[in-house]
Amino acid sequence: MSDTIIQVRNVYYTYMRGTPLARQALAGVNVSIERGELVAIIGRTGSGKSTLIQHFNGLLKPDSGTVAVGGRDIWRKGVVLRDIRRKVGLVFQYPEHQLFEETVAADIAFAPRNLGMSETEVDEAVREAMRVVDLDYDALCDRSPFELSGGQKRRVAIAGVLAMRPEVLVLDEPTAGMDPRGREEVLAEIRQLHETHGYTIVLVSHSMEDVARFAERLIVMDGGAVVMEGSPREVFRNRDDLVRMGLGVPQVTGLMAELAARGLPYAEDVITVEEAMHTLLPALLRVSGRGEGEVGA
Ligand code: ADP
Ligand code: MG
């Protein structure tokens, strides 16, 4: 049984419409996000990903088509957009650029305070949000956000959105520009939000490796439209199409496909390094005459 939380129907959007600089960003997009899933949106730069997710919480209004959250058209008369923005929490690209308060706690408290929560509620929401993203309240609440590591800053920014207690968390390229350690930290956090805390998560990502490991479903955008949808394994079977769109498949998928193309009996639709290990190791051990042995941990 499906429980659709965000439904986008036939949405068109053009920036600077009616001017010589008009630029169509969305051309008839249909997308639905189901409650409880972790879905990733991929697509080359300029394909419309950021424009689309800003329609999810009413930051942008479609030129035509509809957006429904929890079954209600958000542009219908009587819908309070503030409620929608609270339900669908949006973490922008480079969210740490929007940190500006003197302390971590004040920064995380900003949105809930604006929503009119009482000080007691705000304090509770801040503590809870920090707990959820594994930031130690006592150690960090009075620190300046600017003194923190890259990964910590980004987690503060995510906590600031979580403090509004949204139903859906939408993150625009949450690992962009981070070093490998910061990336792992942020990705682990996102996975935990989904697995442990049950958040519905929409993740915009550039990294085929990351989405292969984390996403349950992929939505592929090209030229302002959704051109492919499915599990990462299904989507990554279309390597040629993805390459044509300026994307690609995880490197390990490419490698395994090469091996398969040369007649080696390896699975063609391996999408993670762990899976590759489990396919390759037994075969390599056989070739080297060392028997089946134990397959790596
Ligand atoms: P993505 O997030 O996939 O990189 P965007 O949604 O940012 O794509 O952009 C889609 C298209 O809209 C691109 O052609 C981009 O140049 C254009 N665009 C995005 N933001 C603006 C803006 N603020 N003003 C004018 N054009 C924009
Ligand atoms: Mg973008």
Short mmCIF file of C-alpha atoms and ligand atoms in Angstrom, two decimals:
data_model
loop_
_atom_site.label_atom_id
_atom_site.label_comp_id
_atom_site.label_asym_id
_atom_site.label_seq_id
_atom_site.Cartn_x
_atom_site.Cartn_y
_atom_site.Cartn_z
CA MET A 1 0.00 0.00 0.00
CA SER A 2 1.44 3.34 -0.92
CA ASP A 3 1.29 6.47 1.16
CA THR A 4 2.32 9.36 -1.03
CA ILE A 5 3.60 12.34 0.89
CA ILE A 6 4.64 14.60 -2.01
CA GLN A 7 3.01 14.46 -5.41
CA VAL A 8 4.17 16.62 -8.30
CA ARG A 9 1.97 16.50 -11.40
CA ASN A 10 2.91 17.85 -14.79
CA VAL A 11 4.85 20.79 -13.40
CA TYR A 12 6.36 23.43 -15.67
CA TYR A 13 8.59 26.21 -14.44
CA THR A 14 10.48 28.95 -16.27
CA TYR A 15 12.84 31.41 -14.58
CA MET A 16 12.37 35.06 -15.58
CA ARG A 17 9.33 34.13 -17.58
CA GLY A 18 8.29 36.69 -20.13
CA THR A 19 11.73 38.30 -20.33
CA PRO A 20 14.48 37.79 -22.92
CA LEU A 21 16.38 35.87 -20.24
CA ALA A 22 13.60 33.33 -19.73
CA ARG A 23 14.93 29.89 -19.05
CA GLN A 24 12.75 26.83 -18.82
CA ALA A 25 13.90 24.69 -15.91
CA LEU A 26 11.06 22.16 -15.57
CA ALA A 27 9.09 20.78 -18.47
CA GLY A 28 6.24 18.55 -17.34
CA VAL A 29 7.65 16.85 -14.26
CA ASN A 30 5.76 14.02 -12.55
CA VAL A 31 7.20 12.72 -9.31
CA SER A 32 5.87 11.13 -6.18
CA ILE A 33 7.63 10.63 -2.89
CA GLU A 34 6.32 7.88 -0.62
CA ARG A 35 6.29 8.14 3.13
CA GLY A 36 9.30 6.46 4.71
CA GLU A 37 11.48 6.06 1.64
CA LEU A 38 15.00 7.25 0.92
CA VAL A 39 15.03 8.44 -2.65
CA ALA A 40 17.79 10.17 -4.57
CA ILE A 41 17.44 12.60 -7.45
CA ILE A 42 20.33 12.55 -9.90
CA GLY A 43 21.01 14.45 -13.09
CA ARG A 44 23.72 16.61 -14.62
CA THR A 45 24.15 20.23 -13.57
CA GLY A 46 21.28 22.31 -14.90
CA SER A 47 18.88 19.38 -15.29
CA GLY A 48 16.41 20.96 -12.86
CA LYS A 49 17.04 19.14 -9.58
CA SER A 50 17.26 22.19 -7.33
CA THR A 51 14.32 23.83 -9.07
CA LEU A 52 12.22 20.70 -8.55
CA ILE A 53 12.90 20.33 -4.84
CA GLN A 54 12.06 23.99 -4.24
CA HIS A 55 8.60 23.11 -5.55
CA PHE A 56 8.27 20.44 -2.84
CA ASN A 57 7.82 23.00 -0.07
CA GLY A 58 6.34 25.89 -1.98
CA LEU A 59 9.46 28.04 -2.29
CA LEU A 60 8.73 28.13 -6.01
CA LYS A 61 5.29 28.14 -7.55
CA PRO A 62 4.72 26.12 -10.72
CA ASP A 63 3.72 28.01 -13.88
CA SER A 64 1.37 25.10 -14.45
CA GLY A 65 0.76 21.70 -12.92
CA THR A 66 0.19 20.86 -9.26
CA VAL A 67 2.14 20.04 -6.12
CA ALA A 68 0.42 18.21 -3.29
CA VAL A 69 1.81 17.56 0.18
CA GLY A 70 -0.07 15.04 2.30
CA GLY A 71 -2.76 14.87 -0.37
CA ARG A 72 -3.50 18.63 -0.47
CA ASP A 73 -2.66 20.98 -3.30
CA ILE A 74 -0.31 23.44 -1.60
CA TRP A 75 -1.33 26.33 -3.88
CA ARG A 76 -5.02 25.99 -3.06
CA LYS A 77 -6.60 28.88 -1.22
CA GLY A 78 -6.47 28.38 2.51
CA VAL A 79 -3.23 26.38 2.64
CA VAL A 80 -0.69 28.05 4.92
CA LEU A 81 2.68 27.79 3.20
CA ARG A 82 4.44 28.12 6.51
CA ASP A 83 2.93 24.78 7.53
CA ILE A 84 4.14 23.20 4.30
CA ARG A 85 7.68 24.54 4.81
CA ARG A 86 7.67 23.06 8.25
CA LYS A 87 6.44 19.67 7.03
CA VAL A 88 8.94 19.51 4.18
CA GLY A 89 12.31 20.57 5.58
CA LEU A 90 14.72 21.73 2.92
CA VAL A 91 18.48 21.75 3.45
CA PHE A 92 20.08 23.87 0.74
CA GLN A 93 23.39 23.28 -0.94
CA TYR A 94 26.27 24.53 1.22
CA PRO A 95 23.87 25.05 4.14
CA GLU A 96 26.75 26.08 6.41
CA HIS A 97 26.86 29.37 4.49
CA GLN A 98 23.58 30.14 6.18
CA LEU A 99 24.89 29.67 9.71
CA PHE A 100 25.12 33.09 11.27
CA GLU A 101 24.25 33.04 14.95
CA GLU A 102 26.89 33.33 17.63
CA THR A 103 26.30 29.90 19.07
CA VAL A 104 25.39 26.51 17.74
CA ALA A 105 22.28 26.35 19.92
CA ALA A 106 21.06 29.78 18.75
CA ASP A 107 21.53 28.79 15.16
CA ILE A 108 19.56 25.58 15.48
CA ALA A 109 16.88 27.46 17.46
CA PHE A 110 16.37 30.05 14.74
CA ALA A 111 13.65 28.37 12.66
CA PRO A 112 11.64 26.84 15.50
CA ARG A 113 11.68 30.20 17.28
CA ASN A 114 10.38 31.84 14.11
CA LEU A 115 7.61 29.29 13.99
CA GLY A 116 6.45 30.64 17.29
CA MET A 117 7.41 27.75 19.57
CA SER A 118 7.72 28.63 23.26
CA GLU A 119 11.26 28.89 24.69
CA THR A 120 10.84 25.57 26.48
CA GLU A 121 9.73 23.90 23.25
CA VAL A 122 12.58 25.54 21.36
CA ASP A 123 15.12 24.28 23.87
CA GLU A 124 13.71 20.78 23.66
CA ALA A 125 13.68 20.84 19.85
CA VAL A 126 17.31 22.01 19.76
CA ARG A 127 18.48 19.29 22.13
CA GLU A 128 16.58 16.64 20.25
CA ALA A 129 17.84 17.77 16.83
CA MET A 130 21.43 17.77 18.09
CA ARG A 131 20.98 14.31 19.56
CA VAL A 132 19.59 13.03 16.28
CA VAL A 133 22.61 14.26 14.28
CA ASP A 134 25.07 13.11 16.96
CA LEU A 135 26.24 16.51 18.11
CA ASP A 136 26.98 16.68 21.82
CA TYR A 137 24.73 19.39 23.23
CA ASP A 138 26.76 20.13 26.37
CA ALA A 139 30.05 20.27 24.51
CA LEU A 140 28.85 22.33 21.55
CA CYS A 141 25.78 24.40 22.40
CA ASP A 142 27.73 27.52 23.34
CA ARG A 143 30.45 27.18 20.73
CA SER A 144 30.54 29.35 17.65
CA PRO A 145 29.38 27.36 14.61
CA PHE A 146 32.33 28.81 12.73
CA GLU A 147 34.85 26.97 14.91
CA LEU A 148 33.51 23.55 13.97
CA SER A 149 34.77 21.07 11.38
CA GLY A 150 33.15 20.97 7.93
CA GLY A 151 31.15 17.86 8.77
CA GLN A 152 30.01 19.31 12.09
CA LYS A 153 28.94 22.58 10.48
CA ARG A 154 26.85 20.76 7.98
CA ARG A 155 25.28 18.69 10.74
CA VAL A 156 24.42 21.90 12.62
CA ALA A 157 22.71 23.16 9.47
CA ILE A 158 20.77 19.88 9.13
CA ALA A 159 19.85 20.05 12.83
CA GLY A 160 18.46 23.54 12.23
CA VAL A 161 15.96 22.07 9.78
CA LEU A 162 15.25 19.00 11.92
CA ALA A 163 14.42 21.26 14.85
CA MET A 164 11.23 22.22 12.98
CA ARG A 165 10.29 18.52 13.23
CA PRO A 166 9.59 18.09 9.52
CA GLU A 167 7.96 14.96 8.08
CA VAL A 168 10.22 14.92 5.06
CA LEU A 169 13.85 15.96 4.87
CA VAL A 170 15.04 17.16 1.47
CA LEU A 171 18.79 17.69 1.07
CA ASP A 172 20.38 19.38 -1.93
CA GLU A 173 23.81 17.82 -2.54
CA PRO A 174 24.57 17.42 1.15
CA THR A 175 28.14 16.18 0.60
CA ALA A 176 29.15 18.74 -2.06
CA GLY A 177 32.61 20.13 -1.56
CA MET A 178 33.46 17.95 1.44
CA ASP A 179 36.54 15.84 2.02
CA PRO A 180 36.05 12.05 2.18
CA ARG A 181 35.81 12.02 5.93
CA GLY A 182 33.18 14.76 6.08
CA ARG A 183 31.22 13.03 3.34
CA GLU A 184 31.14 9.73 5.19
CA GLU A 185 30.12 11.53 8.36
CA VAL A 186 27.21 13.31 6.68
CA LEU A 187 26.10 10.26 4.70
CA ALA A 188 26.15 8.06 7.79
CA GLU A 189 24.04 10.67 9.53
CA ILE A 190 21.51 10.72 6.71
CA ARG A 191 21.29 6.94 6.68
CA GLN A 192 20.70 6.96 10.41
CA LEU A 193 17.97 9.58 10.13
CA HIS A 194 16.24 7.24 7.72
CA GLU A 195 16.87 3.88 9.38
CA THR A 196 16.70 4.77 13.05
CA HIS A 197 14.40 7.75 13.04
CA GLY A 198 12.19 6.76 10.12
CA TYR A 199 12.53 10.01 8.19
CA THR A 200 11.37 10.23 4.61
CA ILE A 201 14.45 11.51 2.80
CA VAL A 202 14.97 13.03 -0.60
CA LEU A 203 18.60 13.42 -1.49
CA VAL A 204 19.92 15.32 -4.49
CA SER A 205 23.30 13.88 -5.36
CA HIS A 206 26.07 14.04 -7.89
CA SER A 207 27.74 10.87 -6.73
CA MET A 208 26.68 7.63 -8.37
CA GLU A 209 28.74 5.78 -5.75
CA ASP A 210 26.82 7.37 -2.91
CA VAL A 211 23.37 6.80 -4.33
CA ALA A 212 24.22 3.18 -5.17
CA ARG A 213 25.05 2.60 -1.53
CA PHE A 214 22.30 4.61 0.09
CA ALA A 215 19.21 5.16 -2.00
CA GLU A 216 16.27 2.79 -2.25
CA ARG A 217 15.01 4.49 -5.39
CA LEU A 218 16.49 6.84 -7.97
CA ILE A 219 14.83 9.56 -9.98
CA VAL A 220 16.90 10.63 -12.97
CA MET A 221 16.41 14.11 -14.43
CA ASP A 222 17.53 15.41 -17.78
CA GLY A 223 16.57 18.65 -19.48
CA GLY A 224 13.94 19.55 -16.89
CA ALA A 225 12.13 16.21 -17.02
CA VAL A 226 12.21 12.89 -15.21
CA VAL A 227 13.64 10.42 -17.70
CA MET A 228 14.19 7.30 -15.60
CA GLU A 229 13.08 5.92 -12.26
CA GLY A 230 13.74 2.73 -10.35
CA SER A 231 15.99 0.97 -7.90
CA PRO A 232 19.69 1.83 -8.26
CA ARG A 233 20.28 -1.60 -9.78
CA GLU A 234 17.56 -1.08 -12.40
CA VAL A 235 18.71 2.43 -13.25
CA PHE A 236 22.40 1.55 -13.48
CA ARG A 237 21.63 -1.13 -16.07
CA ASN A 238 21.18 1.76 -18.55
CA ARG A 239 24.81 2.74 -18.67
CA ASP A 240 24.77 4.10 -22.24
CA ASP A 241 21.76 6.31 -21.62
CA LEU A 242 23.25 7.61 -18.39
CA VAL A 243 26.55 8.41 -20.06
CA ARG A 244 24.69 10.24 -22.81
CA MET A 245 23.06 12.35 -20.10
CA GLY A 246 26.43 13.32 -18.69
CA LEU A 247 26.04 10.95 -15.77
CA GLY A 248 27.42 7.45 -15.62
CA VAL A 249 27.34 4.43 -13.36
CA PRO A 250 29.38 3.68 -10.25
CA GLN A 251 32.97 2.90 -11.27
CA VAL A 252 32.70 -0.60 -9.94
CA THR A 253 29.61 -1.22 -12.10
CA GLY A 254 31.60 -0.13 -15.15
CA LEU A 255 34.47 -2.41 -14.21
CA MET A 256 32.25 -5.43 -13.69
CA ALA A 257 30.44 -4.77 -16.97
CA GLU A 258 33.82 -4.70 -18.75
CA LEU A 259 34.76 -8.03 -17.22
CA ALA A 260 31.41 -9.51 -18.20
CA ALA A 261 31.77 -8.14 -21.75
CA ARG A 262 35.02 -10.07 -22.04
CA GLY A 263 33.22 -13.27 -21.26
CA LEU A 264 34.13 -13.55 -17.62
CA PRO A 265 31.30 -14.97 -15.60
CA TYR A 266 30.82 -11.99 -13.35
CA ALA A 267 27.51 -10.39 -12.58
CA GLU A 268 26.83 -7.39 -14.78
CA ASP A 269 24.71 -5.46 -12.38
CA VAL A 270 26.98 -5.09 -9.41
CA ILE A 271 26.61 -1.59 -7.97
CA THR A 272 28.74 -1.49 -4.83
CA VAL A 273 32.32 -2.42 -3.97
CA GLU A 274 31.04 -4.84 -1.33
CA GLU A 275 29.00 -6.72 -3.93
CA ALA A 276 31.97 -6.78 -6.28
CA MET A 277 34.13 -8.34 -3.55
CA HIS A 278 31.63 -11.09 -3.05
CA THR A 279 31.47 -11.87 -6.78
CA LEU A 280 35.15 -11.49 -7.57
CA LEU A 281 36.85 -13.11 -4.64
CA PRO A 282 35.59 -16.69 -5.04
CA ALA A 283 36.39 -16.58 -8.76
CA LEU A 284 39.87 -15.19 -8.21
CA LEU A 285 40.59 -17.73 -5.51
CA ARG A 286 39.52 -20.51 -7.88
CA VAL A 287 41.79 -19.19 -10.63
CA SER A 288 44.76 -18.96 -8.29
CA GLY A 289 44.12 -22.53 -7.16
CA ARG A 290 43.47 -21.58 -3.59
CA GLY A 291 39.98 -23.01 -3.48
CA GLU A 292 36.87 -21.28 -2.27
CA GLY A 293 38.37 -20.05 0.97
CA GLU A 294 36.69 -17.45 3.07
CA VAL A 295 35.14 -14.52 1.30
CA GLY A 296 36.28 -11.21 2.74
CA ALA A 297 34.55 -9.62 5.70
P1 ADP B 1 20.41 21.53 -11.07
O1 ADP B 1 20.07 21.72 -9.64
O2 ADP B 1 20.03 20.19 -11.61
O3 ADP B 1 21.83 21.85 -11.37
P2 ADP B 1 18.76 23.88 -11.53
O4 ADP B 1 17.40 23.54 -11.07
O5 ADP B 1 19.60 24.72 -10.63
O6 ADP B 1 19.52 22.55 -11.95
O7 ADP B 1 18.68 24.64 -12.90
C1 ADP B 1 17.82 24.27 -13.96
C2 ADP B 1 17.90 25.33 -15.06
O8 ADP B 1 17.40 26.58 -14.58
C3 ADP B 1 19.30 25.61 -15.53
O9 ADP B 1 19.25 25.88 -16.90
C4 ADP B 1 19.71 26.84 -14.77
O10 ADP B 1 20.65 27.59 -15.48
C5 ADP B 1 18.41 27.58 -14.64
N1 ADP B 1 18.34 28.36 -13.39
C6 ADP B 1 18.48 27.88 -12.12
N2 ADP B 1 18.33 28.86 -11.21
C7 ADP B 1 18.10 29.99 -11.90
C8 ADP B 1 17.85 31.34 -11.53
N3 ADP B 1 17.81 31.73 -10.25
N4 ADP B 1 17.65 32.24 -12.53
C9 ADP B 1 17.68 31.86 -13.82
N5 ADP B 1 17.89 30.61 -14.25
C10 ADP B 1 18.10 29.67 -13.32
MG MG B 2 21.34 22.19 -8.02
#
